[in-house]
Coordinates of C-alpha atoms and ligand atoms in Angstrom, one line a residue:
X1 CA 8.7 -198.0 -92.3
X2 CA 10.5 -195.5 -94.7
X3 CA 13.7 -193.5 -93.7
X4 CA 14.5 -190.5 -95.2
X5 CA 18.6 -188.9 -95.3
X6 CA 19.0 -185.4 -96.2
X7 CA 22.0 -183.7 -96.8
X8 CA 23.1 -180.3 -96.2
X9 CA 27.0 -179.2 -98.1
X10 CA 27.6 -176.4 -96.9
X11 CA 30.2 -173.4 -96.9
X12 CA 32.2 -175.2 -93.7
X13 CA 30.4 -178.8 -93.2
X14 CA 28.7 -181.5 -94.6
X15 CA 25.3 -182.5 -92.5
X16 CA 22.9 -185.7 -92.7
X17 CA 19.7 -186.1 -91.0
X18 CA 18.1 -189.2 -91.2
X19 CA 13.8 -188.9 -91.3
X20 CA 12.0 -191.9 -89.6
X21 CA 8.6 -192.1 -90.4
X22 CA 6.2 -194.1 -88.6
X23 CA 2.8 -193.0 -89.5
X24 CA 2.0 -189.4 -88.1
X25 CA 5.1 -190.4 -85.9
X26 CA 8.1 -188.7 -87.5
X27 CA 11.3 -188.1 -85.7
X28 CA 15.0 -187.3 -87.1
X29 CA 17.4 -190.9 -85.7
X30 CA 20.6 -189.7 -86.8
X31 CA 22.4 -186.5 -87.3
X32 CA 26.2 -186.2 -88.0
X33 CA 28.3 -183.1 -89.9
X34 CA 31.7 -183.8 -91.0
X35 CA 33.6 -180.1 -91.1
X36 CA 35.7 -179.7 -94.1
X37 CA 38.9 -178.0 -92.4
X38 CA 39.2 -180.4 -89.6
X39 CA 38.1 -183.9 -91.4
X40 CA 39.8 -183.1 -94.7
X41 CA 42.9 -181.0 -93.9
X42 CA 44.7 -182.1 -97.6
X43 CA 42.3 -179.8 -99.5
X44 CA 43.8 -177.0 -97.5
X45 CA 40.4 -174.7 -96.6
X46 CA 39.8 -172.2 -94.3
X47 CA 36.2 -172.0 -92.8
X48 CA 35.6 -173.8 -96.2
X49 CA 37.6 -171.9 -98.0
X50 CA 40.7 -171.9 -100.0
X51 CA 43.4 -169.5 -99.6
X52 CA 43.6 -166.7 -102.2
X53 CA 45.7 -163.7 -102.9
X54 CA 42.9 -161.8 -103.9
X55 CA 40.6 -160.6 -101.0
X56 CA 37.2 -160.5 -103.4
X57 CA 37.5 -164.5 -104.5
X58 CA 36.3 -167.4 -103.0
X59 CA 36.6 -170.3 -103.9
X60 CA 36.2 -174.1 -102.4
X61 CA 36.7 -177.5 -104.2
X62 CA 34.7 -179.7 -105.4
X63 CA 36.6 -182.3 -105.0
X64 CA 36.3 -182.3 -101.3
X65 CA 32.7 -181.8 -101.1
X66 CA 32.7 -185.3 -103.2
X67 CA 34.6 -186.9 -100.9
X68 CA 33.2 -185.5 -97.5
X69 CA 29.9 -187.2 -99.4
X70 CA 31.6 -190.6 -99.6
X71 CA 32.8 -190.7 -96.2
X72 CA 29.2 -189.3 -95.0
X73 CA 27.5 -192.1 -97.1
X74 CA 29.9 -194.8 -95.5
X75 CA 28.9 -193.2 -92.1
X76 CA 25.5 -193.3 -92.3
X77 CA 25.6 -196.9 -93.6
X78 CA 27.5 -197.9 -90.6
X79 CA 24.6 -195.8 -88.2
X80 CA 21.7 -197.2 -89.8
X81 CA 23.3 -201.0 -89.8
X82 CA 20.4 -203.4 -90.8
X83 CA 17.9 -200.4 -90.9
X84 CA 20.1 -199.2 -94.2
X85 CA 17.6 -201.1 -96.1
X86 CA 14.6 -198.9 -95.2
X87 CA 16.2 -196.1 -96.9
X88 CA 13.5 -195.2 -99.2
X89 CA 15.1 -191.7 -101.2
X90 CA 17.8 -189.2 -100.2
X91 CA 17.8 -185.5 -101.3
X92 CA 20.3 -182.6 -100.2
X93 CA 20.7 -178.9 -99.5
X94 CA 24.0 -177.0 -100.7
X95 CA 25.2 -173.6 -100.4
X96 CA 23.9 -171.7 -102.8
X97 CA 25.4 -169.8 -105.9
X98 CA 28.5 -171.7 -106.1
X99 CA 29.0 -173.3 -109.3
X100 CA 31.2 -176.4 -110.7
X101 CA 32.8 -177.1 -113.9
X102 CA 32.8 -180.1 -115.7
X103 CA 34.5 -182.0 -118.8
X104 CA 32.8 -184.3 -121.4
X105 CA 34.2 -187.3 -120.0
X106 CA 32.7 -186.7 -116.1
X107 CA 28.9 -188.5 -116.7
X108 CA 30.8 -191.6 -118.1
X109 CA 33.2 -191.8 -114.9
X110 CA 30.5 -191.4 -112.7
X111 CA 28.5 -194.3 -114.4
X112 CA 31.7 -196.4 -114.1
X113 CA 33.2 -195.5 -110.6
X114 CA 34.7 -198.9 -109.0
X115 CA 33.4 -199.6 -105.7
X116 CA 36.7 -200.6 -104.3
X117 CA 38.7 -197.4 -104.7
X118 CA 37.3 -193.6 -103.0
X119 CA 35.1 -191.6 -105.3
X120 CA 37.7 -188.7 -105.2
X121 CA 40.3 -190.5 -106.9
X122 CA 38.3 -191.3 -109.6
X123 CA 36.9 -187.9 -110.1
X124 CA 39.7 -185.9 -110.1
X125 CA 39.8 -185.2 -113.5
X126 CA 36.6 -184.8 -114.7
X127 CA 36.6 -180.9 -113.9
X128 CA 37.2 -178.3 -116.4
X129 CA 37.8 -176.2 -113.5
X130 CA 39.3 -177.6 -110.3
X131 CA 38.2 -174.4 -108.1
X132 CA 34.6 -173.6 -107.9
X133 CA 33.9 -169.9 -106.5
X134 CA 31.1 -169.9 -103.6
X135 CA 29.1 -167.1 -102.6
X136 CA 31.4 -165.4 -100.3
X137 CA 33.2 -164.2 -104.0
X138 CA 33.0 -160.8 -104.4
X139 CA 35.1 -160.5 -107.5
X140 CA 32.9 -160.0 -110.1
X141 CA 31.2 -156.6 -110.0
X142 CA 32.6 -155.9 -113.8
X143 CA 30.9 -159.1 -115.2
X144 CA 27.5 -157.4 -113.1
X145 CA 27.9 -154.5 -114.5
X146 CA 28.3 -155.6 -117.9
X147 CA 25.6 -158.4 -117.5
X148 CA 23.0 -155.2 -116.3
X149 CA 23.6 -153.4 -119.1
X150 CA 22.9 -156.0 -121.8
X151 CA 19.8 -156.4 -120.2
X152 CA 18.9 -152.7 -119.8
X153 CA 19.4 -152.1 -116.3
X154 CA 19.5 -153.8 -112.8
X155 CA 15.3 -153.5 -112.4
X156 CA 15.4 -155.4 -116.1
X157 CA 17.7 -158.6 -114.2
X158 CA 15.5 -157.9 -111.2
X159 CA 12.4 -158.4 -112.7
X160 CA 13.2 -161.5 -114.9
X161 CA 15.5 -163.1 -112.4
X162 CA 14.2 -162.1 -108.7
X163 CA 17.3 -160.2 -108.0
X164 CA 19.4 -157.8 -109.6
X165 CA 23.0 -159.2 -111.2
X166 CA 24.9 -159.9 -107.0
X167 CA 28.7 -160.8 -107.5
X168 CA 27.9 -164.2 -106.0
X169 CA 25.3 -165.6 -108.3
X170 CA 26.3 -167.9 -110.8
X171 CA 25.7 -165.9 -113.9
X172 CA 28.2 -163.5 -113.3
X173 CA 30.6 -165.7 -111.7
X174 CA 29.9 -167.6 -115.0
X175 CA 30.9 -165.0 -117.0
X176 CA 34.0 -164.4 -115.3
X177 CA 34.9 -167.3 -115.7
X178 CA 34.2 -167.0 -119.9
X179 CA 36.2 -163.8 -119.8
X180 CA 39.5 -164.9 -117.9
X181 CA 40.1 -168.8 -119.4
X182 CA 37.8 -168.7 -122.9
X183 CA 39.5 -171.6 -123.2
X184 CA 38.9 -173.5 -120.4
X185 CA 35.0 -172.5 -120.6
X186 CA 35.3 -173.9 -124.0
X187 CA 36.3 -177.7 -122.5
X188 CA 33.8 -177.1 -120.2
X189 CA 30.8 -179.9 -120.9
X190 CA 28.3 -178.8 -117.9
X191 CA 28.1 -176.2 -115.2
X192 CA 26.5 -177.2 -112.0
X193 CA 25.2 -175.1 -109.2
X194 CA 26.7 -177.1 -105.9
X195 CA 23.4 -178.8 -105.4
X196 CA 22.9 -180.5 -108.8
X197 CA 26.9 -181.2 -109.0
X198 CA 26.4 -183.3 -105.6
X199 CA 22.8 -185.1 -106.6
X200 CA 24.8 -186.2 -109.7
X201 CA 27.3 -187.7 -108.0
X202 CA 25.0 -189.3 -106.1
X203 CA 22.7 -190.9 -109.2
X204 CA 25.5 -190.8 -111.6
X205 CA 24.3 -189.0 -114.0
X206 CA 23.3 -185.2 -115.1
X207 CA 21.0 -183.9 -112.5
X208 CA 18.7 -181.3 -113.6
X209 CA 18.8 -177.3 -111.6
X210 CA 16.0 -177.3 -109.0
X211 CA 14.1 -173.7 -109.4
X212 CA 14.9 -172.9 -105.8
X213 CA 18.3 -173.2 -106.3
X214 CA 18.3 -171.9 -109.8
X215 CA 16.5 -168.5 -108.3
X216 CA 20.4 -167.9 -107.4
X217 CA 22.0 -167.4 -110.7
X218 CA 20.9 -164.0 -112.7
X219 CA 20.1 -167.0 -115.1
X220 CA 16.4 -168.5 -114.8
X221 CA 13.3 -166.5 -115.5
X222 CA 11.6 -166.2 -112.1
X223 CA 8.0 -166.7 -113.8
X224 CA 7.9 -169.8 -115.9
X225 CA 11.1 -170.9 -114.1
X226 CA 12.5 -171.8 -117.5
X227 CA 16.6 -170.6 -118.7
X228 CA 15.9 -166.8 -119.7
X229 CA 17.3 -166.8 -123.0
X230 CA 18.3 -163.0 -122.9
X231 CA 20.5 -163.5 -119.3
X232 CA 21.9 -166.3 -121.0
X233 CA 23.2 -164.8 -124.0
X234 CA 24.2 -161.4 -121.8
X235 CA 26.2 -164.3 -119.5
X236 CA 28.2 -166.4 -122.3
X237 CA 28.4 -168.1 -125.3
X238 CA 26.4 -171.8 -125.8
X239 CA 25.6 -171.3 -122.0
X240 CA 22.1 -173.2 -122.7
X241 CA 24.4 -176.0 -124.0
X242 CA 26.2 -176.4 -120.9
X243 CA 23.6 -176.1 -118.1
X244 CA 21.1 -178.7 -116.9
X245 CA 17.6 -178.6 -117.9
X246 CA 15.6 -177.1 -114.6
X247 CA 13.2 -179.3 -113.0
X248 CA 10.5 -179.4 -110.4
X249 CA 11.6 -179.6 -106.8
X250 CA 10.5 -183.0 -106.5
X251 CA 12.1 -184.7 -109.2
X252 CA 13.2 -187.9 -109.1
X253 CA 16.5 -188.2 -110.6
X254 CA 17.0 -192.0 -110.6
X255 CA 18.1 -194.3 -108.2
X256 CA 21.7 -194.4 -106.3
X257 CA 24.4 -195.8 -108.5
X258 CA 25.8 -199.1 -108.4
X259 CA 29.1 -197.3 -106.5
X260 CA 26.9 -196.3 -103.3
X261 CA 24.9 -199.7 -103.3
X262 CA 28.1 -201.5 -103.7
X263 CA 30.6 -199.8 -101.7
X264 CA 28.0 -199.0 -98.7
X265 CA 25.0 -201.7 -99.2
X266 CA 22.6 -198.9 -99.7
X267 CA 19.2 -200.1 -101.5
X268 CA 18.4 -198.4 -104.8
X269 CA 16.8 -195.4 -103.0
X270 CA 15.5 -192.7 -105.0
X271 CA 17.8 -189.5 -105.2
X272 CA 15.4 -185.9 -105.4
X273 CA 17.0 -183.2 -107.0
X274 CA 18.7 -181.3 -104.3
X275 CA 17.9 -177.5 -103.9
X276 CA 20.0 -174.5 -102.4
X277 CA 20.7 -174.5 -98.6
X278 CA 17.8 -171.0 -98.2
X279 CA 14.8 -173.2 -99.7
X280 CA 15.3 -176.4 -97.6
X281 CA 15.7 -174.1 -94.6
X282 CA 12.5 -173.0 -95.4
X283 CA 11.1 -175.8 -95.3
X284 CA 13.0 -177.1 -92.2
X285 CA 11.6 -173.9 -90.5
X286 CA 8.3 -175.0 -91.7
X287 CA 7.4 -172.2 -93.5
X288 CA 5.1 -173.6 -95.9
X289 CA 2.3 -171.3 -96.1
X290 CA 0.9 -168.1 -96.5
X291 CA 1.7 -165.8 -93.5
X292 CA 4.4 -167.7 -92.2
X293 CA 8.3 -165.6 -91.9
X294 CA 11.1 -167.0 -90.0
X295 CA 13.5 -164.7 -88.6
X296 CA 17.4 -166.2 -87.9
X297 CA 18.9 -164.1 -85.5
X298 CA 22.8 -165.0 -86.1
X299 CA 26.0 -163.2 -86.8
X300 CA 23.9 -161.4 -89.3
X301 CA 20.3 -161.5 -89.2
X302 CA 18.1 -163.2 -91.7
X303 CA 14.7 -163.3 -92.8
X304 CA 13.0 -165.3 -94.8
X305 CA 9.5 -166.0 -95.9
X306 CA 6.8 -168.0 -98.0
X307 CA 5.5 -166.1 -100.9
X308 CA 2.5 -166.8 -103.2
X309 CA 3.0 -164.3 -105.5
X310 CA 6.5 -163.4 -106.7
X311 CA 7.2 -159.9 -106.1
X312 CA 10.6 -158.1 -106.3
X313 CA 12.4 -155.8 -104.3
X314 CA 12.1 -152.4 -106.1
X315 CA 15.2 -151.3 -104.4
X316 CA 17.1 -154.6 -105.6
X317 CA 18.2 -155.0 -102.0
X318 CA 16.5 -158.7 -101.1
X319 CA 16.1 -161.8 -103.4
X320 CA 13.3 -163.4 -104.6
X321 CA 13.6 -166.9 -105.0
X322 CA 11.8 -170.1 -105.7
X323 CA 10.5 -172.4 -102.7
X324 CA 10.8 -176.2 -102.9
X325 CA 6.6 -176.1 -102.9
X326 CA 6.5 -174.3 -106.4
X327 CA 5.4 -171.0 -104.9
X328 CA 8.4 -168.4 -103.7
X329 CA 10.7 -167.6 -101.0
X330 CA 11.5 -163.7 -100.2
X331 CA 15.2 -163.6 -98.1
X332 CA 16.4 -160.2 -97.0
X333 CA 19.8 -160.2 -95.1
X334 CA 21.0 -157.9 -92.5
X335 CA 25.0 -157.9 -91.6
X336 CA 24.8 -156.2 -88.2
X337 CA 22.4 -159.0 -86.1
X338 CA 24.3 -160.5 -83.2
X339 CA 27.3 -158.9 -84.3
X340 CA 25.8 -155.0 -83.4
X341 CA 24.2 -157.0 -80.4
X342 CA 27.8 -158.1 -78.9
X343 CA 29.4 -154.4 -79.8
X344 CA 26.4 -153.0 -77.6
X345 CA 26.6 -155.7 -74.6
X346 CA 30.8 -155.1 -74.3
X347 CA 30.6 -151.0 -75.4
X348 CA 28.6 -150.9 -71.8
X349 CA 30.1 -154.5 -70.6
X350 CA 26.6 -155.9 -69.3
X351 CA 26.5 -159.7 -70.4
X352 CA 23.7 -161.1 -71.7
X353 CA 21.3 -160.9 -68.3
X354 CA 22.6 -157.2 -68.1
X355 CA 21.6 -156.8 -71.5
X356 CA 17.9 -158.7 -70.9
X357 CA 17.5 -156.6 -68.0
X358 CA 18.1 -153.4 -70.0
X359 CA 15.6 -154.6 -72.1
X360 CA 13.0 -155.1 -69.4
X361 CA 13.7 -151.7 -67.5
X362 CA 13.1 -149.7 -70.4
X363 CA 10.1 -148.6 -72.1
X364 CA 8.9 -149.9 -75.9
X365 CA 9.8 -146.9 -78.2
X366 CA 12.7 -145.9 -76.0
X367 CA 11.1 -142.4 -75.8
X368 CA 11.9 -141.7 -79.3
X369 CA 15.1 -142.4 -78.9
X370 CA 17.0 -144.1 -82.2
X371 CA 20.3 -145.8 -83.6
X372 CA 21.3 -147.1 -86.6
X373 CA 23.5 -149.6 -85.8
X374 CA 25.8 -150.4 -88.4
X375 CA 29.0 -151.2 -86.8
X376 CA 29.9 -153.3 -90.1
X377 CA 28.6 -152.1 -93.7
X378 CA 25.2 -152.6 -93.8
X379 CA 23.6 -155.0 -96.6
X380 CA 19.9 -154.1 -95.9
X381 CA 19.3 -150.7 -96.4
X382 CA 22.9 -150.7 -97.9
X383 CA 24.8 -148.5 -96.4
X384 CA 28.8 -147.0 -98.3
X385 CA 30.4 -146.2 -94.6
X386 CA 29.6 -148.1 -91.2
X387 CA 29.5 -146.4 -88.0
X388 CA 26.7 -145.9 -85.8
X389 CA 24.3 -143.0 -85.8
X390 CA 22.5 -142.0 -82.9
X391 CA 18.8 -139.7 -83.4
X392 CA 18.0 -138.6 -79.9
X393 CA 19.7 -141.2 -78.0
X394 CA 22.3 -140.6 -75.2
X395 CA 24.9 -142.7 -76.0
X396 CA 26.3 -142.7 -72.2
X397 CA 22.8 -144.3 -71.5
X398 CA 23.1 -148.4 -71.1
X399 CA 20.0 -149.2 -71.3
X400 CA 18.4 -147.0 -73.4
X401 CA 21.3 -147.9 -76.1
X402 CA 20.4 -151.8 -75.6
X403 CA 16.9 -151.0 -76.4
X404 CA 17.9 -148.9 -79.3
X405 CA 20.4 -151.6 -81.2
X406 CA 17.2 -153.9 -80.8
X407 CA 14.5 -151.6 -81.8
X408 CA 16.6 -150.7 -84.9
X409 CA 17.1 -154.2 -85.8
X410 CA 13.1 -155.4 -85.7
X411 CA 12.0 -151.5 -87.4
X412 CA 14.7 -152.0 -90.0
X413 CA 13.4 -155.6 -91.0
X414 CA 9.8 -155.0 -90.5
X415 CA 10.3 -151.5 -92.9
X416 CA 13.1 -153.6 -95.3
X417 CA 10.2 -156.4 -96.0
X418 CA 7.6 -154.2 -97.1
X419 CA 8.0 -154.8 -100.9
X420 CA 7.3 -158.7 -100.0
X421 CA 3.9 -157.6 -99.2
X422 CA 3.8 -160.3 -97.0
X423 CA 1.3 -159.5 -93.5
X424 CA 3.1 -162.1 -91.0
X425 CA 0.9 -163.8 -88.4
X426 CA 3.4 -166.1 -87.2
X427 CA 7.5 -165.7 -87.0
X428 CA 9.3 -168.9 -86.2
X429 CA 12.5 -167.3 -84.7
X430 CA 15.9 -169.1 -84.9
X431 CA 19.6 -168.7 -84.3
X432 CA 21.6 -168.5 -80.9
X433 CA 20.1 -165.3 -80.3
X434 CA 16.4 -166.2 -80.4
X435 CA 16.7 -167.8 -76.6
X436 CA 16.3 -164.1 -75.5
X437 CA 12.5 -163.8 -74.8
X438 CA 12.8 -159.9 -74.6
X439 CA 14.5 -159.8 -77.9
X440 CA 11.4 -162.0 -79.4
X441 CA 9.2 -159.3 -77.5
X442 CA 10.4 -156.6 -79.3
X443 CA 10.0 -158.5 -82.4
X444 CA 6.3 -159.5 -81.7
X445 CA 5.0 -156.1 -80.9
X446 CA 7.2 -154.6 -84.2
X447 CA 5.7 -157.6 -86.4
X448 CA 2.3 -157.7 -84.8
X449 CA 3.2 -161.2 -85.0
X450 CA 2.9 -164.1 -83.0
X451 CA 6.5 -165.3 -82.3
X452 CA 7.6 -168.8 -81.3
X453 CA 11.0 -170.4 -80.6
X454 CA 11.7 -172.9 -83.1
X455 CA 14.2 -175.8 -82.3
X456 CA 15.2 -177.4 -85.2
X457 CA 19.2 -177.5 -85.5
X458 CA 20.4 -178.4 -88.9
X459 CA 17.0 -176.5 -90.4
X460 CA 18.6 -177.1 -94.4
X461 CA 19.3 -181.0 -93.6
X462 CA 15.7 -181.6 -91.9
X463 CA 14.0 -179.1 -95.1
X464 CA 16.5 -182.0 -97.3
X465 CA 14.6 -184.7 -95.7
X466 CA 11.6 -183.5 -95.6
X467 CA 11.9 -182.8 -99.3
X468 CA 12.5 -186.7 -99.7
X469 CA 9.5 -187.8 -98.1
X470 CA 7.6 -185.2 -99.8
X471 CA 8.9 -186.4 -103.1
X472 CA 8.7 -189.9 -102.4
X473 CA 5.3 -190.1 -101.7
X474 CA 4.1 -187.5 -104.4
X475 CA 6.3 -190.1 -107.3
X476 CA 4.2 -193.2 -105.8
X477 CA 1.0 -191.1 -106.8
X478 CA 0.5 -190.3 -102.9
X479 CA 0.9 -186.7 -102.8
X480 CA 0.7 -185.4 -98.9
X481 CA 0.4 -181.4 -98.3
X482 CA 3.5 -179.5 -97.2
X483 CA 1.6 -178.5 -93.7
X484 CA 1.8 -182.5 -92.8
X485 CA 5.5 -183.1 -94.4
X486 CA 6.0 -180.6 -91.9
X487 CA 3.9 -181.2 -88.6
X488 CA 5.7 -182.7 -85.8
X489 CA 9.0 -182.2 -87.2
X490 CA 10.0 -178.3 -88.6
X491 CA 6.9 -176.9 -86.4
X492 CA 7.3 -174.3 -83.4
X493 CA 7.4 -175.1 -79.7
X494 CA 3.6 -174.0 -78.9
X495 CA 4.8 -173.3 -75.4
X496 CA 7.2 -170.7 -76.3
X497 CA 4.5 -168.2 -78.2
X498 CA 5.0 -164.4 -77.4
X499 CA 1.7 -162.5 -78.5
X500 CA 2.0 -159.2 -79.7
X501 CA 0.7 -156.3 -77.2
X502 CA -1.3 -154.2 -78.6
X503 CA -0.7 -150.9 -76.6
X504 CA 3.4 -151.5 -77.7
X505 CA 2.4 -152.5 -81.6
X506 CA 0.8 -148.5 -81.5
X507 CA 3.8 -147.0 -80.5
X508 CA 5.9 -148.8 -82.9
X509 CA 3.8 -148.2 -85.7
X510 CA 4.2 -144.3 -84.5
X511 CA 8.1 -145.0 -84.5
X512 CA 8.2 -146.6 -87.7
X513 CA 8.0 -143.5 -90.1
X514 CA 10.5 -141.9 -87.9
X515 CA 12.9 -144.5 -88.0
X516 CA 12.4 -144.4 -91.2
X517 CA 13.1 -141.0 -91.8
X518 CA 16.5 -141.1 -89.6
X519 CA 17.6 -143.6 -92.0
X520 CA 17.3 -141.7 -94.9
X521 CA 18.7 -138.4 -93.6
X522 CA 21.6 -140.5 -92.3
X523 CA 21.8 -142.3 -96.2
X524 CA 21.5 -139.1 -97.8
Ligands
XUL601 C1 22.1 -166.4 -100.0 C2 23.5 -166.7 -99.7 C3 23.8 -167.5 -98.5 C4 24.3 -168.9 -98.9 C5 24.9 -169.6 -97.7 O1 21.9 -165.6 -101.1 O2 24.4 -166.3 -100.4 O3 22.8 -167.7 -97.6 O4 23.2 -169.6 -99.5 O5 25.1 -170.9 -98.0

């Protein structure tokens, strides 16, 4: 009986899952996250993150996320004991955007890494680079800018890339990079995105971009998901040179190298190309088909959905991106979720039962009554200023106010996703806030969806998994449909389903055009 291990690096942790599967019986045996600050205080990092003078940058090293992976491999050899030997192929998640920087001599170390000394210490000098900026770097708008206008304009990059030229995408970080240390770009042999930097490590040897992943980099044409020459040449010189070919999500990239089998006594499982933390998560939300959005309702709020046909934002505000399935991904994110929630809750000090019951003893549509609540600058619509605006609304009334922060929230996403063209039957909610049922209410009778709780911690290590069965069974010429990679393990709880009402869809599809229209006064 196979076992699967998927992997998730990401900005603060790294995460392993281990898949069991039995049959139609499939269960995750082991999960364990090792967080960078606390397990690997020499590298210095902060929530991930290493100090800098500069507010825009961050950065993180790639050092440590090599040799959180070697203590994680060692850990999950020592869980699975005599079971190690079922381990049948291993793929991973990272965070997405970040990029690492390599020297000519780094394929040749990997290939002839001693298993008696740690992987870090014999790594440390194949980087041309020994920071790699993440995507909480905001330093870049000049290389955007520039990178737009070689390439006529920011619905040009949108259209061949799935999202106009972001600070945090590699391409521009990339550039940056060309721009402030020519030189050093010039000793630079291969630039990885996080995800093929760590599957490398992991096969020793070059492992190619996944599409998913490479959906995050101004770089790849979103169509043929191929290197867009033009964004290459507006990025830097001999980029093509120095980026791995891109490769179908379920790629075999070899086998473990002799340092894993060695050190650890894994077997020569096969290692899958790794993909960006948003595309496993889709799949570890089991988002897999058509009409299918998941709806992450954290610090900020996310959204995320499976898209046949690629379509981009025409207001450049939310990414289009590849899926792991070969069809596409549509993630819009919004900064005020729980965060606007909170400010709300303490503003009128209620509590979270306070703040349910507001919910309950009000009326859907609030009477007319709107915020926009955008206590922090606002990505989606993006908003210059924060501060709340109120449209009708009493702010000295609790509960109408509780109503309104949630209201705003499910109009603003439901009017936001529009361009995704995407008619949702089913949201899979997630996130600490999607144990509120009358929060998911709301969001049923906005959506005119079907909502159901989805428990599935560690969504972008389970999607890694997943992605390893899948590609397991597709390289032994046994190809098995997404919807039963999925069933039993990234599926809803059918108990928790919240039908829409109809009477309440009506009077938010009355509200929506006013919403609507306070927004854009308030934006004008
Ligand atoms: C998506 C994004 C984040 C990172 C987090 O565009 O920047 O979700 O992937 O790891």
């Amino acid at each position: 009986m196979p076992l699967y291990l998927g992997l998730d690096s990401s900005t603060q942790s790294l995460t392993a899952v281990v898949l069991d599967v039995r049959g139609r019986d499939r269960s995750i045996v082991f999960q364990h996250a090792l967080g960078f600050d606390r397990e690997f205080p020499a590298y210095g990092t902060t929530h991930g993150v290493l100090p800098d003078a500069d507010p825009h940058v961050a950065t993180s090293s790639p050092l440590m996320w090599a040799d959180a992976l070697d203590r994680m491999m060692g850990v999950v050899a020592d869980a699975l004991g005599a079971d190690v030997g079922r381990l049948r192929a291993i793929a991973g998640s990272a965070q997405q955007h970040g990029t690492v920087y390599l020297n000519a001599g780094a394929e040749a170390t990997w290939r002839a890494l001693s298993a008696d000394r740690p992987l870090a210490e014999q790594i440390d000098r194949t980087f041309s680079r020994d920071r790699s900026p993440i995507w909480m770097d905001a330093s870049t708008s000049a290389q955007c800018a520039a990178i737009t206008q070689a390439l006529g304009g920011a619905d040009c990059v949108a259209q061949m890339t799935g999202s106009r030229a972001f600070e945090r995408f590699a391409g521009p970080q990339i550039r940056k990079f060309y721009d402030q240390d020519p030189d050093a770009y010039d000793r630079t042999n291969a630039i990885h995105l996080v995800s093929s930097y760590m599957a490398s490590l992991l096969a020793g040897r070059h492992a190619p971009t996944e599409p998913g992943d490479g959906s995050g980099m101004n770089l790849m044409d979103i169509q043929s998901g191929t290197w867009a020459p033009a964004a290459l040449d507006a990025t830097a010189p001999d980029l093509a040179k120095k980026l791995p070919h891109l490769a179908p999500s379920s790629t075999v990239v070899g086998t473990l190298s002799r340092y894993w089998t060695e050190r650890y006594g894994f077997p020569t499982a096969k290692v899958i190309a790794w993909s960006g933390d948003n595309p496993c998560s889709l799949i570890g939300t089991g988002l897999v088909e058509e009409g299918r959005m998941a709806i992450s309702l954290g610090t900020s709020d996310t959204l995320f959905a499976f898209m046949r046909e690629p379509r981009v934002d025409p207001r450049h505000v939310g990414h289009l991106f590849g899926s792991p399935t070969g069809d596409y991904m549509a993630l819009i994110c919004f900064a005020n979720g729980s965060l606007a929630r909170e400010r709300i809750r303490d503003t009128y000090g209620l509590g979270w039962n306070g703040f349910s019951e507001a919910l309950r003893s009000t009326r859907p549509g609030n009477d007319g009554a709107i915020m926009l609540p955008w206590f922090v600058l606002e990505i989606t619509p993006p908003v210059p200023t924060p501060g709340v605006r109120r449209c009708g609304l009493d702010p000295n009334d609790a509960a109408a106010n509780v109503r309104a922060v949630v209201e705003a929230q499910m109009l603003s996403m439901a009017i936001h996703s529009e361009w995704t063209g995407i008619r949702a039957r089913t949201i899979h909610a997630t996130g600490g806030a999607s144990v509120n049922r009358e929060i998911l209410r709301i969001m049923a009778d906005v959506h005119d969806a079907d909502v159901y709780q989805l428990d599935v911690p560690a969504s972008a290590a389970v999607g890694a998994a997943l992605r390893a069965f899948h590609a397991d069974e597709a390289s032994e010429g046994r190809p098995i449909a997404w919807r039963d990679i999925v069933a039993g393990v990234a599926e809803p709880i059918a108990a928790s389903r919240i039908a829409p009402i109809p009477e309440n869809v009506r009077v938010y599809e009355q509200l929506k055009p006013k919403y609507a229209r306070c927004e854009a006064d308030a934006l004008a």
